[in-house]
Amino acid sequence: MIQRTLEQIAVMLGSEVSEGAGTVQVTGVSTDTRSIQASSLFVPLIGENFDGHSYVQEAYAKGASAILWQDSHGAAPIGIPHIRVADTLTALQQLAKAYRKQLSVRIIGITGSNGKTTTKDLVAAVLGSTYEVHKTKGNLNNHIGLPLTLLQLEETTQFAVVEMGMSGRGEIELLSDLAEPEAAIITMIGESHLLQLGSRDEIARAKAEIASGMPRDGLLVYNGDEPLIEQALAERGLGSIEEQVAGLRRIRFGSGAGNDLFPTDIRMDADGAYFQINSPGYPELYVPLLGTHNVINALAAIAIGETFGVAPIAIAAGLRSLQMTSMRIEKQTAASGLTVLNDAYNASPASMRAAITLTEQLGGFGRKFLVLGDMLELGENEEQFHRGIGAMIDAERVDYVFTFGRLGRFIADEAEARFPQGHVRAFDEKDQLAAELAALAEKDDLVLVKGSRGMRLEQVVQALLA
Ligand SMILES: CC(=O)N[C@H]1[C@@H](OP(=O)(O)OP(=O)(O)OC[C@H]2O[C@@H](n3ccc(=O)[nH]c3=O)[C@H](O)[C@@H]2O)O[C@H](CO)[C@@H](O)[C@@H]1O[C@H](C)C(=O)N[C@@H](C)C(=O)N[C@H](CCC(=O)N[C@@H](CCC[C@@H](N)C(=O)O)C(=O)O)C(=O)O
Ligand SMILES: Nc1ncnc2c1ncn2[C@@H]1O[C@H](COP(=O)(O)OP(=O)(O)OP(=O)(O)O)[C@@H](O)[C@H]1O
Ligand SMILES: C[C@@H](N)C(=O)N[C@H](C)C(=O)O
């Protein structure tokens, strides 16, 4: 993480240090006194619920070396080393960019409607077999999370794999301009945040903004099965693969044989997937993730590994060594023996379909239960999206469907007629859903739990595992 004197930081921000504080040593940056590290620079952000400026005394008492102070807040507290700035959020971003430019780190940016976190973990695993790698922690992928990620880099970090999230146009452009990735991955275009973007075309245009901060000879790795990505790149003057115009190098990955990288001979076991690829020199590969969509995510990681000189055998080892962020098709087992697929981090129609299809395909279980929550931020067609999920559930392969939330009712309503009486239930209370499910499910059964972040369905998982 960043280690600089306060004077050096002031120079990076184009500002000045408070009297006599130039030699104060800073190690790391924090924006939250609830997780602050000693010797850090505390950056008080103005948020929806609090103004961080109210916590600077607490930050200093907890060991912060210094703080930033926004001009609009008048005189800074006496006795705390500080740097005055016009806007603390902008200053955080500026400091992250300046620090990134001082390092020799090579940055891989990742965006896409679904799969950013998963692919970030896969790329880090592949590159980590050969290099010193830092990856986005958790889901810190926005205008605050990405700067914090950059400021966590060590001087010795060789590669940084950074997740770039968005829910509006211009957000990825800002993140790309901050991180200046030399390579970028666009995982896929789904329906996430359709409410704000309005169409999948607009979502694709937003994702294509990742090209903004890239060098002319940068590398774009993108899902070649999705025509909207190439369309959006062409609209940015990057031409299409057919035009082969000057500019970014490209590697297309996906299930189709027209891609530069595609899988063959996919077969699943209880914990992951085996597959071959069309690139020479590889053994049969294995990724400890369930679902065909995760094989496709792995292709992006392979493309990056090949580009940056990781040997095929090291790529294979890296994939096998994956350390996955939680609540993404995370397989958990209750004391009773009941198996839970915890996919509760978030949900959109594409990821919901992928999770249900995967659950239907898994063998070796007794009955199968789906616990499905609302999918949020889908805009005016939210009801149709949820009904579409209800309609795609295979009643021959799923035994029960329990839904939670106002929109989940549409899933239940659409599925009910194809199931035995009482096997499709819509709940408004998580506790009741969990209690009835725990009473019904038995040790050989399988339960998928999935819904948007706002539904907090991990509470149902915790009740089942208790
Ligand atoms: C600003 C901030 O970091 N807030 C975090 C804070 O929220 P809280 O409500 O408690 O505080 P405020 O924001 O109101 O307070 C302002 C500051 O004061 C600090 N503070 C407060 C209390 C206190 O006792 N001490 C303090 O120091 C506080 O820390 C603030 O700095 O805490 C919450 C709980 O931990 C955090 O959730 C909240 O974080 C916000 C949401 C945030 O944006 N965090 C980023 C670091 C981040 O990357 N979060 C990701 C989720 C990102 C995400 O959703 N990405 C989307 C796509 C991008 C959408 C984009 N348009 C957007 O708006 O995000 C995606 O789909 O992936 C994560 O944590 O997972
Ligand atoms: N290529 C994909 N297609 C469809 N669903 C996917 C794909 N990759 C991952 N998923 C599913 O999408 C959900 C979110 O996965 P992940 O956290 O990796 O995505 P993300 O893009 O980081 O999400 P967020 O936008 O919240 O950061 C999980 O349910 C996961 O199984
Ligand atoms: C919280 C954010 N990362 C997200 O994914 N939001 C959508 C709406 C979800 O939770 O599905």
Coordinates of C-alpha atoms and ligand atoms in Angstrom, one line a residue:
M1 CA 0.0 0.0 0.0
I2 CA 1.0 3.6 -0.5
Q3 CA 3.8 4.8 1.8
R4 CA 4.7 8.5 1.5
T5 CA 5.3 11.6 3.6
L6 CA 2.5 14.1 3.9
E7 CA 4.6 16.5 1.8
Q8 CA 4.9 14.0 -1.0
I9 CA 1.1 13.4 -0.9
A10 CA 0.5 17.2 -1.0
V11 CA 2.6 17.4 -4.1
M12 CA 0.7 14.5 -5.7
L13 CA -2.5 16.5 -4.9
G14 CA -1.2 19.9 -6.0
S15 CA -1.9 21.2 -2.5
E16 CA 0.0 22.1 0.7
V17 CA 0.6 20.5 4.1
S18 CA -0.5 22.0 7.4
E19 CA 2.3 23.8 9.3
G20 CA 5.2 21.6 10.3
A21 CA 3.6 18.3 9.1
G22 CA 5.5 17.7 6.0
T23 CA 7.6 14.8 7.4
V24 CA 4.6 12.9 8.8
Q25 CA 4.7 9.4 7.5
V26 CA 1.5 7.9 5.9
T27 CA 1.0 4.2 5.3
G28 CA -2.2 3.4 3.5
V29 CA -5.5 5.3 3.0
S30 CA -8.8 4.8 4.8
T31 CA -12.3 6.3 4.4
D32 CA -13.9 4.5 7.3
T33 CA -13.1 4.9 11.0
R34 CA -14.8 1.5 11.6
S35 CA -12.0 -0.3 9.8
I36 CA -9.2 2.3 9.9
Q37 CA -5.5 1.2 10.0
A38 CA -2.8 2.9 12.1
S39 CA -0.6 5.4 10.3
S40 CA -3.1 5.8 7.5
L41 CA -4.3 8.9 5.8
F42 CA -8.0 9.3 6.6
V43 CA -10.1 10.7 3.7
P44 CA -13.5 12.0 5.0
L45 CA -16.1 11.4 2.3
I46 CA -19.6 12.9 2.3
G47 CA -22.0 10.1 2.0
E48 CA -25.8 9.3 2.0
N49 CA -25.9 8.8 5.7
F50 CA -22.8 10.5 7.2
D51 CA -20.2 13.2 6.6
G52 CA -16.8 11.7 7.2
H53 CA -15.6 15.1 8.4
S54 CA -17.5 14.3 11.6
Y55 CA -15.1 11.4 12.3
V56 CA -11.7 13.0 11.8
Q57 CA -11.0 13.2 15.5
E58 CA -12.0 9.6 15.9
A59 CA -9.8 8.7 13.0
Y60 CA -6.8 10.5 14.6
A61 CA -7.5 8.9 18.0
K62 CA -7.5 5.5 16.3
G63 CA -4.0 6.1 14.9
A64 CA -4.5 7.9 11.6
S65 CA -1.3 9.9 10.8
A66 CA -3.1 12.7 8.9
I67 CA -6.4 13.7 7.2
L68 CA -7.6 15.5 4.2
W69 CA -10.0 18.4 4.8
Q70 CA -12.5 19.8 2.4
D71 CA -12.4 23.6 1.9
S72 CA -16.2 23.8 2.2
H73 CA -15.9 22.7 5.8
G74 CA -14.1 25.8 7.1
A75 CA -11.1 25.6 9.4
A76 CA -9.5 22.2 9.9
P77 CA -9.3 20.8 13.4
I78 CA -6.2 22.1 15.3
G79 CA -3.4 19.7 16.0
I80 CA -4.2 17.1 13.3
P81 CA -1.7 17.0 10.3
H82 CA -3.8 17.7 7.3
I83 CA -4.0 18.7 3.6
R84 CA -6.8 21.0 2.4
V85 CA -8.6 20.0 -0.8
A86 CA -11.5 21.3 -2.8
D87 CA -13.3 17.9 -2.8
T88 CA -12.2 14.9 -0.8
L89 CA -13.6 12.3 -3.2
T90 CA -11.9 13.9 -6.2
A91 CA -8.7 14.1 -4.1
L92 CA -8.9 10.4 -3.3
Q93 CA -9.2 9.6 -7.0
Q94 CA -6.4 12.0 -7.9
L95 CA -4.1 10.5 -5.3
A96 CA -4.8 7.0 -6.6
K97 CA -4.1 8.0 -10.2
A98 CA -0.8 9.8 -9.2
Y99 CA 0.3 6.8 -7.1
R100 CA -0.5 4.3 -9.9
K101 CA 1.6 6.4 -12.3
Q102 CA 4.5 6.2 -10.0
L103 CA 4.5 2.4 -10.0
S104 CA 5.7 0.0 -12.6
V105 CA 2.6 -2.2 -12.1
R106 CA 0.7 -3.6 -15.1
I107 CA -3.0 -3.2 -14.8
I108 CA -5.8 -5.5 -16.0
G109 CA -9.2 -4.0 -15.9
I110 CA -12.4 -6.1 -15.8
T111 CA -15.9 -5.1 -16.5
G112 CA -19.2 -6.7 -17.7
S113 CA -22.7 -7.2 -16.4
N114 CA -21.9 -10.5 -14.7
G115 CA -18.7 -12.3 -13.9
K116 CA -16.4 -9.4 -13.0
T117 CA -15.6 -10.7 -9.5
T118 CA -15.4 -14.3 -10.7
T119 CA -13.1 -13.4 -13.6
K120 CA -11.0 -11.1 -11.5
D121 CA -10.4 -14.0 -9.1
L122 CA -9.6 -16.3 -12.1
V123 CA -7.2 -13.9 -13.7
A124 CA -5.4 -13.3 -10.4
A125 CA -5.1 -17.0 -9.9
V126 CA -3.6 -17.5 -13.4
L127 CA -1.2 -14.5 -13.2
G128 CA -0.4 -15.4 -9.5
S129 CA 1.2 -18.6 -10.7
T130 CA 4.0 -16.5 -12.1
Y131 CA 3.9 -12.9 -10.8
E132 CA 3.3 -10.9 -7.7
V133 CA -0.4 -9.9 -8.1
H134 CA -2.9 -7.7 -6.3
K135 CA -6.6 -8.1 -7.0
T136 CA -9.7 -6.1 -6.0
K137 CA -10.7 -7.0 -2.5
G138 CA -14.4 -8.2 -2.4
N139 CA -16.4 -6.0 -4.8
L140 CA -14.6 -2.7 -4.3
N141 CA -15.3 -1.7 -7.9
N142 CA -16.7 1.8 -8.1
H143 CA -15.5 5.4 -8.0
I144 CA -14.5 4.9 -4.4
G145 CA -13.6 1.2 -4.4
L146 CA -11.3 1.4 -7.4
P147 CA -9.1 4.3 -6.0
L148 CA -8.9 2.4 -2.7
T149 CA -7.7 -0.7 -4.6
L150 CA -5.0 1.3 -6.5
L151 CA -3.8 2.8 -3.2
Q152 CA -3.4 -0.7 -1.8
L153 CA -0.8 -1.6 -4.4
E154 CA 2.8 -2.3 -3.2
E155 CA 5.8 -0.8 -5.0
T156 CA 6.7 -4.4 -5.8
T157 CA 3.3 -5.4 -7.3
Q158 CA 3.8 -6.6 -10.8
F159 CA 0.2 -7.0 -11.9
A160 CA -3.0 -5.5 -10.5
V161 CA -6.4 -7.1 -11.5
V162 CA -9.0 -4.5 -10.9
E163 CA -12.8 -4.8 -11.2
M164 CA -14.7 -1.9 -12.7
G165 CA -18.4 -1.6 -12.0
M166 CA -21.0 0.8 -13.2
S167 CA -24.7 1.7 -13.0
G168 CA -24.5 4.6 -15.4
R169 CA -22.8 6.0 -18.4
G170 CA -19.4 7.6 -17.8
E171 CA -18.6 5.6 -14.7
I172 CA -16.4 3.1 -16.4
E173 CA -14.7 5.9 -18.4
L174 CA -13.7 7.6 -15.1
L175 CA -12.4 4.3 -13.7
S176 CA -10.4 3.4 -16.8
D177 CA -8.9 6.9 -16.9
L178 CA -7.8 6.5 -13.3
A179 CA -6.4 3.0 -13.6
E180 CA -5.0 3.2 -17.2
P181 CA -5.3 -0.6 -17.8
E182 CA -3.0 -2.0 -20.5
A183 CA -5.4 -4.9 -20.9
A184 CA -9.1 -5.1 -20.3
I185 CA -11.8 -7.8 -20.2
I186 CA -15.5 -7.4 -21.0
T187 CA -17.1 -10.5 -19.6
M188 CA -20.6 -10.3 -21.1
I189 CA -23.6 -8.0 -21.5
G190 CA -26.6 -8.9 -19.4
E191 CA -29.4 -6.8 -17.9
S192 CA -27.8 -5.6 -14.7
H193 CA -28.7 -2.0 -13.9
L194 CA -31.0 -1.9 -16.9
L195 CA -33.1 0.6 -14.9
Q196 CA -30.5 3.2 -15.2
L197 CA -29.1 2.4 -18.6
G198 CA -32.4 1.7 -20.4
S199 CA -31.3 -0.9 -22.9
R200 CA -28.6 -3.6 -23.4
D201 CA -27.1 -1.5 -26.2
E202 CA -26.5 1.2 -23.6
I203 CA -25.1 -1.3 -21.2
A204 CA -22.7 -2.4 -23.9
R205 CA -21.7 1.2 -24.6
A206 CA -21.0 1.8 -21.0
K207 CA -18.8 -1.3 -20.8
A208 CA -16.9 -0.3 -23.9
E209 CA -15.9 2.9 -22.1
I210 CA -13.1 0.7 -20.5
A211 CA -11.1 1.4 -23.7
S212 CA -10.9 5.1 -22.7
G213 CA -7.8 4.9 -20.4
M214 CA -6.0 2.2 -22.4
P215 CA -2.9 2.7 -24.5
R216 CA -3.1 2.5 -28.3
D217 CA -1.5 -0.9 -28.2
G218 CA -3.6 -2.2 -25.4
L219 CA -5.4 -5.5 -25.4
L220 CA -9.1 -6.0 -25.3
V221 CA -10.4 -9.4 -24.3
Y222 CA -14.1 -9.7 -24.8
N223 CA -17.0 -12.1 -25.2
G224 CA -17.2 -12.8 -28.9
D225 CA -20.7 -14.4 -28.5
E226 CA -22.1 -11.0 -27.7
P227 CA -22.4 -8.8 -30.8
L228 CA -23.3 -5.7 -28.8
I229 CA -19.7 -5.5 -27.5
E230 CA -18.1 -5.2 -31.0
Q231 CA -20.9 -2.8 -32.0
A232 CA -20.2 -0.6 -29.0
L233 CA -16.4 -0.7 -29.7
A234 CA -17.0 0.2 -33.4
E235 CA -19.1 3.2 -32.2
R236 CA -16.0 4.4 -30.2
G237 CA -14.0 4.5 -33.4
L238 CA -12.2 1.3 -32.6
G239 CA -13.5 -0.4 -35.7
S240 CA -14.7 -4.0 -35.9
I241 CA -12.6 -7.2 -36.0
E242 CA -13.3 -7.4 -39.8
E243 CA -12.1 -3.8 -40.3
Q244 CA -8.9 -4.6 -38.4
V245 CA -8.4 -0.9 -38.0
A246 CA -5.3 0.4 -36.1
G247 CA -5.7 0.4 -32.4
L248 CA -6.4 -2.0 -29.6
R249 CA -5.3 -5.7 -30.0
R250 CA -8.2 -8.1 -29.4
I251 CA -8.9 -11.6 -28.2
R252 CA -12.5 -12.9 -28.5
F253 CA -13.5 -15.7 -26.2
G254 CA -16.8 -17.6 -25.8
S255 CA -18.6 -20.8 -26.5
G256 CA -18.8 -20.3 -30.2
A257 CA -16.0 -21.8 -32.5
G258 CA -15.8 -18.5 -34.2
N259 CA -14.0 -17.1 -31.2
D260 CA -10.2 -16.9 -30.9
L261 CA -10.5 -19.0 -27.7
F262 CA -13.3 -21.5 -27.1
P263 CA -13.9 -24.6 -25.0
T264 CA -14.5 -28.2 -26.1
D265 CA -15.4 -31.4 -24.2
I266 CA -16.8 -29.6 -21.2
R267 CA -17.8 -32.0 -18.4
M268 CA -18.8 -31.3 -14.8
D269 CA -18.1 -33.0 -11.5
A270 CA -19.7 -32.2 -8.2
D271 CA -17.4 -29.2 -7.6
G272 CA -16.3 -27.8 -10.9
A273 CA -15.7 -28.3 -14.6
Y274 CA -13.2 -30.1 -16.9
F275 CA -12.7 -28.7 -20.4
Q276 CA -10.3 -28.6 -23.3
I277 CA -9.5 -25.4 -25.4
N278 CA -8.6 -24.8 -29.0
S279 CA -5.2 -23.4 -28.1
P280 CA -2.3 -25.9 -28.4
G281 CA -0.1 -27.2 -25.6
Y282 CA -2.8 -27.5 -22.8
P283 CA -3.7 -30.5 -20.7
E284 CA -7.3 -31.0 -19.8
L285 CA -8.1 -28.0 -17.7
Y286 CA -10.1 -27.9 -14.5
V287 CA -11.8 -25.0 -12.8
P288 CA -13.3 -25.5 -9.3
L289 CA -16.4 -23.5 -10.2
L290 CA -19.8 -24.9 -11.2
G291 CA -21.6 -23.8 -14.3
T292 CA -20.7 -23.5 -18.0
H293 CA -20.7 -19.7 -17.6
N294 CA -17.6 -20.1 -15.4
V295 CA -15.8 -22.1 -18.0
I296 CA -16.4 -19.1 -20.3
N297 CA -15.1 -16.8 -17.6
A298 CA -12.0 -19.0 -17.3
L299 CA -11.2 -18.5 -21.0
A300 CA -10.7 -14.8 -20.4
A301 CA -8.2 -15.6 -17.7
I302 CA -6.4 -18.0 -20.1
A303 CA -6.2 -15.3 -22.7
I304 CA -4.6 -12.9 -20.2
G305 CA -2.2 -15.6 -19.0
E306 CA -1.1 -16.4 -22.6
T307 CA -0.6 -12.7 -23.4
F308 CA 1.6 -12.1 -20.4
G309 CA 3.8 -15.1 -20.8
V310 CA 2.3 -17.6 -18.3
A311 CA 3.1 -21.1 -19.5
P312 CA 0.1 -23.4 -20.2
I313 CA 1.0 -25.8 -17.4
A314 CA 1.1 -22.7 -15.0
I315 CA -2.2 -21.5 -16.4
A316 CA -3.7 -24.9 -15.7
A317 CA -2.3 -24.9 -12.1
G318 CA -3.5 -21.4 -11.5
L319 CA -7.1 -22.2 -12.5
R320 CA -7.1 -25.2 -10.2
S321 CA -5.8 -23.0 -7.3
L322 CA -8.6 -20.5 -7.6
Q323 CA -9.6 -18.7 -4.4
M324 CA -13.1 -17.6 -5.1
T325 CA -14.9 -14.6 -3.5
S326 CA -17.9 -15.9 -1.5
M327 CA -21.5 -16.1 -2.4
R328 CA -20.9 -16.8 -6.1
I329 CA -22.3 -20.3 -6.6
E330 CA -20.6 -21.1 -3.3
K331 CA -21.3 -24.8 -2.4
Q332 CA -21.9 -25.2 1.4
T333 CA -23.0 -28.2 3.4
A334 CA -25.2 -28.1 6.5
A335 CA -24.5 -30.3 9.5
S336 CA -27.5 -32.4 8.4
G337 CA -25.8 -33.1 5.0
L338 CA -28.1 -30.7 3.1
T339 CA -26.2 -29.0 0.2
V340 CA -26.7 -25.3 -0.4
L341 CA -25.6 -23.4 -3.5
N342 CA -25.1 -19.9 -2.1
D343 CA -25.4 -17.6 -5.0
A344 CA -26.9 -14.8 -2.9
Y345 CA -24.5 -12.0 -3.7
N346 CA -26.6 -10.6 -6.5
A347 CA -28.9 -11.5 -9.3
S348 CA -29.9 -10.5 -12.8
P349 CA -31.9 -12.5 -15.4
A350 CA -28.7 -13.8 -17.1
S351 CA -27.1 -14.9 -13.8
M352 CA -30.4 -16.3 -12.5
R353 CA -30.9 -18.4 -15.6
A354 CA -27.3 -19.6 -15.4
A355 CA -27.7 -20.6 -11.7
I356 CA -31.1 -22.4 -12.3
T357 CA -29.8 -24.3 -15.3
L358 CA -26.7 -25.4 -13.4
T359 CA -28.9 -26.6 -10.5
E360 CA -31.1 -28.5 -12.8
Q361 CA -28.1 -30.2 -14.4
L362 CA -26.3 -31.2 -11.2
G363 CA -26.6 -35.0 -10.4
G364 CA -26.3 -37.0 -7.2
F365 CA -29.0 -35.2 -5.2
G366 CA -32.4 -36.0 -3.9
R367 CA -34.9 -33.2 -4.3
K368 CA -34.0 -29.8 -5.6
F369 CA -35.3 -26.5 -4.1
L370 CA -34.9 -23.1 -5.7
V371 CA -35.0 -20.1 -3.3
L372 CA -35.3 -17.1 -5.6
G373 CA -35.4 -13.4 -4.6
D374 CA -36.2 -10.2 -6.4
M375 CA -33.9 -9.1 -9.2
L376 CA -33.6 -5.3 -8.7
E377 CA -32.8 -2.3 -10.9
L378 CA -34.3 -3.9 -14.1
G379 CA -36.6 -1.0 -15.0
E380 CA -40.1 -1.0 -16.5
N381 CA -39.9 -4.6 -17.7
E382 CA -39.1 -6.1 -14.3
E383 CA -42.3 -8.1 -14.2
Q384 CA -41.6 -9.7 -17.5
F385 CA -38.1 -10.5 -16.5
H386 CA -39.3 -12.3 -13.4
R387 CA -42.1 -14.1 -15.3
G388 CA -39.4 -15.2 -17.8
I389 CA -37.5 -16.9 -15.0
G390 CA -40.6 -18.6 -13.7
A391 CA -41.3 -19.9 -17.2
M392 CA -37.8 -21.4 -17.7
I393 CA -37.8 -23.5 -14.6
D394 CA -37.9 -27.2 -15.6
A395 CA -40.6 -28.9 -13.4
E396 CA -39.1 -32.3 -14.3
R397 CA -35.8 -31.3 -12.7
V398 CA -36.8 -29.0 -9.8
D399 CA -39.1 -30.1 -7.0
Y400 CA -39.9 -26.9 -5.1
V401 CA -39.7 -23.2 -5.9
F402 CA -39.8 -20.7 -2.9
T403 CA -39.7 -17.1 -3.8
F404 CA -39.0 -14.0 -1.6
G405 CA -40.1 -10.4 -2.4
R406 CA -42.6 -8.4 -4.4
L407 CA -41.1 -9.3 -7.7
G408 CA -40.4 -12.9 -6.8
R409 CA -44.2 -13.4 -6.7
F410 CA -44.1 -13.1 -10.5
I411 CA -41.7 -16.0 -10.7
A412 CA -44.0 -18.1 -8.5
D413 CA -47.1 -17.1 -10.4
E414 CA -45.5 -18.1 -13.7
A415 CA -44.2 -21.5 -12.5
E416 CA -47.1 -22.6 -10.2
A417 CA -49.3 -24.3 -12.8
R418 CA -46.5 -26.7 -13.8
F419 CA -45.8 -28.0 -10.3
P420 CA -47.7 -30.2 -7.8
Q421 CA -50.0 -28.2 -5.4
G422 CA -47.9 -26.5 -2.6
H423 CA -44.6 -27.0 -4.3
V424 CA -44.4 -23.3 -5.5
R425 CA -44.7 -20.8 -2.6
A426 CA -44.3 -17.0 -2.6
F427 CA -43.1 -15.5 0.7
D428 CA -42.8 -12.0 2.1
E429 CA -40.9 -13.0 5.2
K430 CA -37.5 -14.5 5.0
D431 CA -37.8 -16.1 8.4
Q432 CA -41.0 -17.9 7.5
L433 CA -39.4 -19.1 4.2
A434 CA -36.3 -20.3 6.0
A435 CA -38.3 -22.1 8.7
E436 CA -40.6 -23.9 6.2
L437 CA -37.7 -24.9 4.0
A438 CA -35.6 -26.2 6.9
A439 CA -38.5 -28.3 8.0
L440 CA -38.9 -29.8 4.5
A441 CA -35.5 -30.2 3.0
E442 CA -33.5 -33.4 3.9
K443 CA -29.9 -34.3 3.9
D444 CA -29.6 -35.6 0.3
D445 CA -31.4 -32.5 -1.1
L446 CA -30.0 -29.5 -2.9
V447 CA -31.0 -25.9 -2.4
L448 CA -30.1 -22.9 -4.6
V449 CA -30.3 -19.5 -3.0
K450 CA -30.2 -16.5 -5.3
G451 CA -31.5 -12.9 -5.3
S452 CA -30.3 -9.3 -5.6
R453 CA -27.9 -7.9 -3.0
G454 CA -30.7 -5.8 -1.6
M455 CA -32.7 -9.0 -0.7
R456 CA -29.9 -10.2 1.7
L457 CA -30.8 -13.9 1.1
E458 CA -27.6 -14.9 2.8
Q459 CA -29.8 -14.8 5.9
V460 CA -31.7 -17.8 4.5
V461 CA -28.4 -19.6 3.8
Q462 CA -27.3 -19.0 7.4
A463 CA -30.6 -20.3 8.7
L464 CA -30.2 -23.5 6.6
L465 CA -26.6 -24.0 7.7
A466 CA -27.3 -23.4 11.4
Ligands
LIG1 C1 -18.9 6.3 0.9 C2 -18.7 4.9 1.5 O1 -17.7 4.3 1.3 N1 -19.8 4.5 2.2 C3 -19.7 3.2 2.8 C4 -20.3 3.3 4.2 O2 -21.6 3.7 4.1 P1 -22.3 4.5 5.3 O3 -23.7 4.6 4.9 O4 -22.0 3.8 6.6 O5 -21.5 5.8 5.3 P2 -21.8 7.1 4.4 O6 -21.4 6.7 3.0 O7 -23.1 7.8 4.5 O8 -20.6 8.0 5.1 C5 -19.7 8.8 4.5 C6 -18.4 8.4 4.9 O9 -18.3 8.5 6.4 C7 -17.6 7.3 6.8 N2 -17.9 6.9 8.1 C8 -19.2 6.7 8.4 C9 -19.6 6.2 9.7 C10 -18.6 6.0 10.7 O10 -18.8 5.6 11.8 N3 -17.3 6.2 10.3 C11 -16.9 6.7 9.0 O11 -15.7 6.9 8.7 C12 -18.0 6.3 5.7 O12 -17.0 5.2 5.7 C13 -18.0 7.1 4.5 O13 -16.7 7.1 3.9 O14 -20.2 2.0 4.8 C14 -21.0 1.0 4.2 C15 -20.9 -0.3 5.0 O15 -19.6 -0.7 5.1 C16 -20.5 0.8 2.7 O16 -21.2 -0.2 2.0 C17 -20.5 2.1 2.0 O17 -19.8 1.9 0.8 C18 -20.4 2.5 -0.4 C19 -21.7 1.9 -0.8 C20 -19.4 2.4 -1.5 O18 -19.7 2.8 -2.6 N4 -18.3 1.7 -1.2 C21 -17.3 1.4 -2.2 C22 -16.0 1.4 -1.5 C23 -17.5 0.1 -3.0 O19 -16.8 -0.2 -4.0 N5 -18.5 -0.7 -2.6 C24 -18.8 -2.0 -3.2 C25 -20.1 -2.0 -4.0 C26 -19.9 -1.2 -5.2 C27 -21.1 -1.4 -6.1 O20 -22.2 -1.5 -5.7 N6 -20.8 -1.5 -7.4 C28 -21.9 -1.7 -8.4 C29 -21.5 -0.9 -9.7 C30 -21.1 0.4 -9.4 C31 -22.4 1.3 -9.1 C32 -22.0 2.7 -8.8 N7 -22.8 3.6 -9.6 C33 -22.2 3.0 -7.3 O21 -22.9 3.9 -7.0 O22 -21.6 2.2 -6.6 C34 -21.9 -3.2 -8.9 O23 -23.0 -3.6 -9.4 O24 -20.9 -3.9 -8.7 C35 -18.9 -3.0 -2.1 O25 -18.6 -2.6 -1.0 O26 -19.3 -4.1 -2.4
LIG2 N1 -20.6 -15.1 -17.6 C1 -21.6 -15.1 -16.7 N2 -22.9 -15.2 -17.2 C2 -24.0 -15.2 -16.4 N3 -23.9 -15.2 -15.0 C3 -22.6 -15.1 -14.5 C4 -21.5 -15.1 -15.3 N4 -20.4 -15.0 -14.5 C5 -20.8 -15.0 -13.2 N5 -22.2 -15.1 -13.3 C6 -23.1 -15.1 -12.1 O1 -23.3 -13.7 -11.8 C7 -23.4 -13.5 -10.4 C8 -22.4 -12.5 -10.0 O2 -21.1 -13.0 -10.2 P1 -19.9 -12.0 -10.0 O3 -19.9 -11.4 -8.7 O4 -18.6 -12.7 -10.5 O5 -20.3 -10.9 -11.1 P2 -20.0 -9.3 -10.9 O6 -20.0 -8.8 -12.3 O7 -18.7 -9.1 -10.2 O8 -21.2 -8.7 -10.1 P3 -21.2 -7.2 -9.5 O9 -21.7 -6.4 -10.6 O10 -22.2 -7.3 -8.4 O11 -19.9 -6.9 -9.1 C9 -23.2 -14.9 -9.8 O12 -24.4 -15.4 -9.6 C10 -22.4 -15.6 -10.8 O13 -22.6 -17.0 -10.7
LIG3 C1 -24.9 -4.1 -5.3 C2 -24.5 -4.2 -6.7 N1 -23.2 -4.8 -6.8 C3 -25.5 -5.1 -7.5 O1 -25.1 -6.1 -7.9 N2 -26.8 -4.6 -7.6 C4 -27.8 -5.4 -8.3 C5 -29.0 -4.6 -8.4 C6 -28.0 -6.7 -7.6 O2 -27.9 -6.7 -6.4 O3 -28.4 -7.7 -8.3

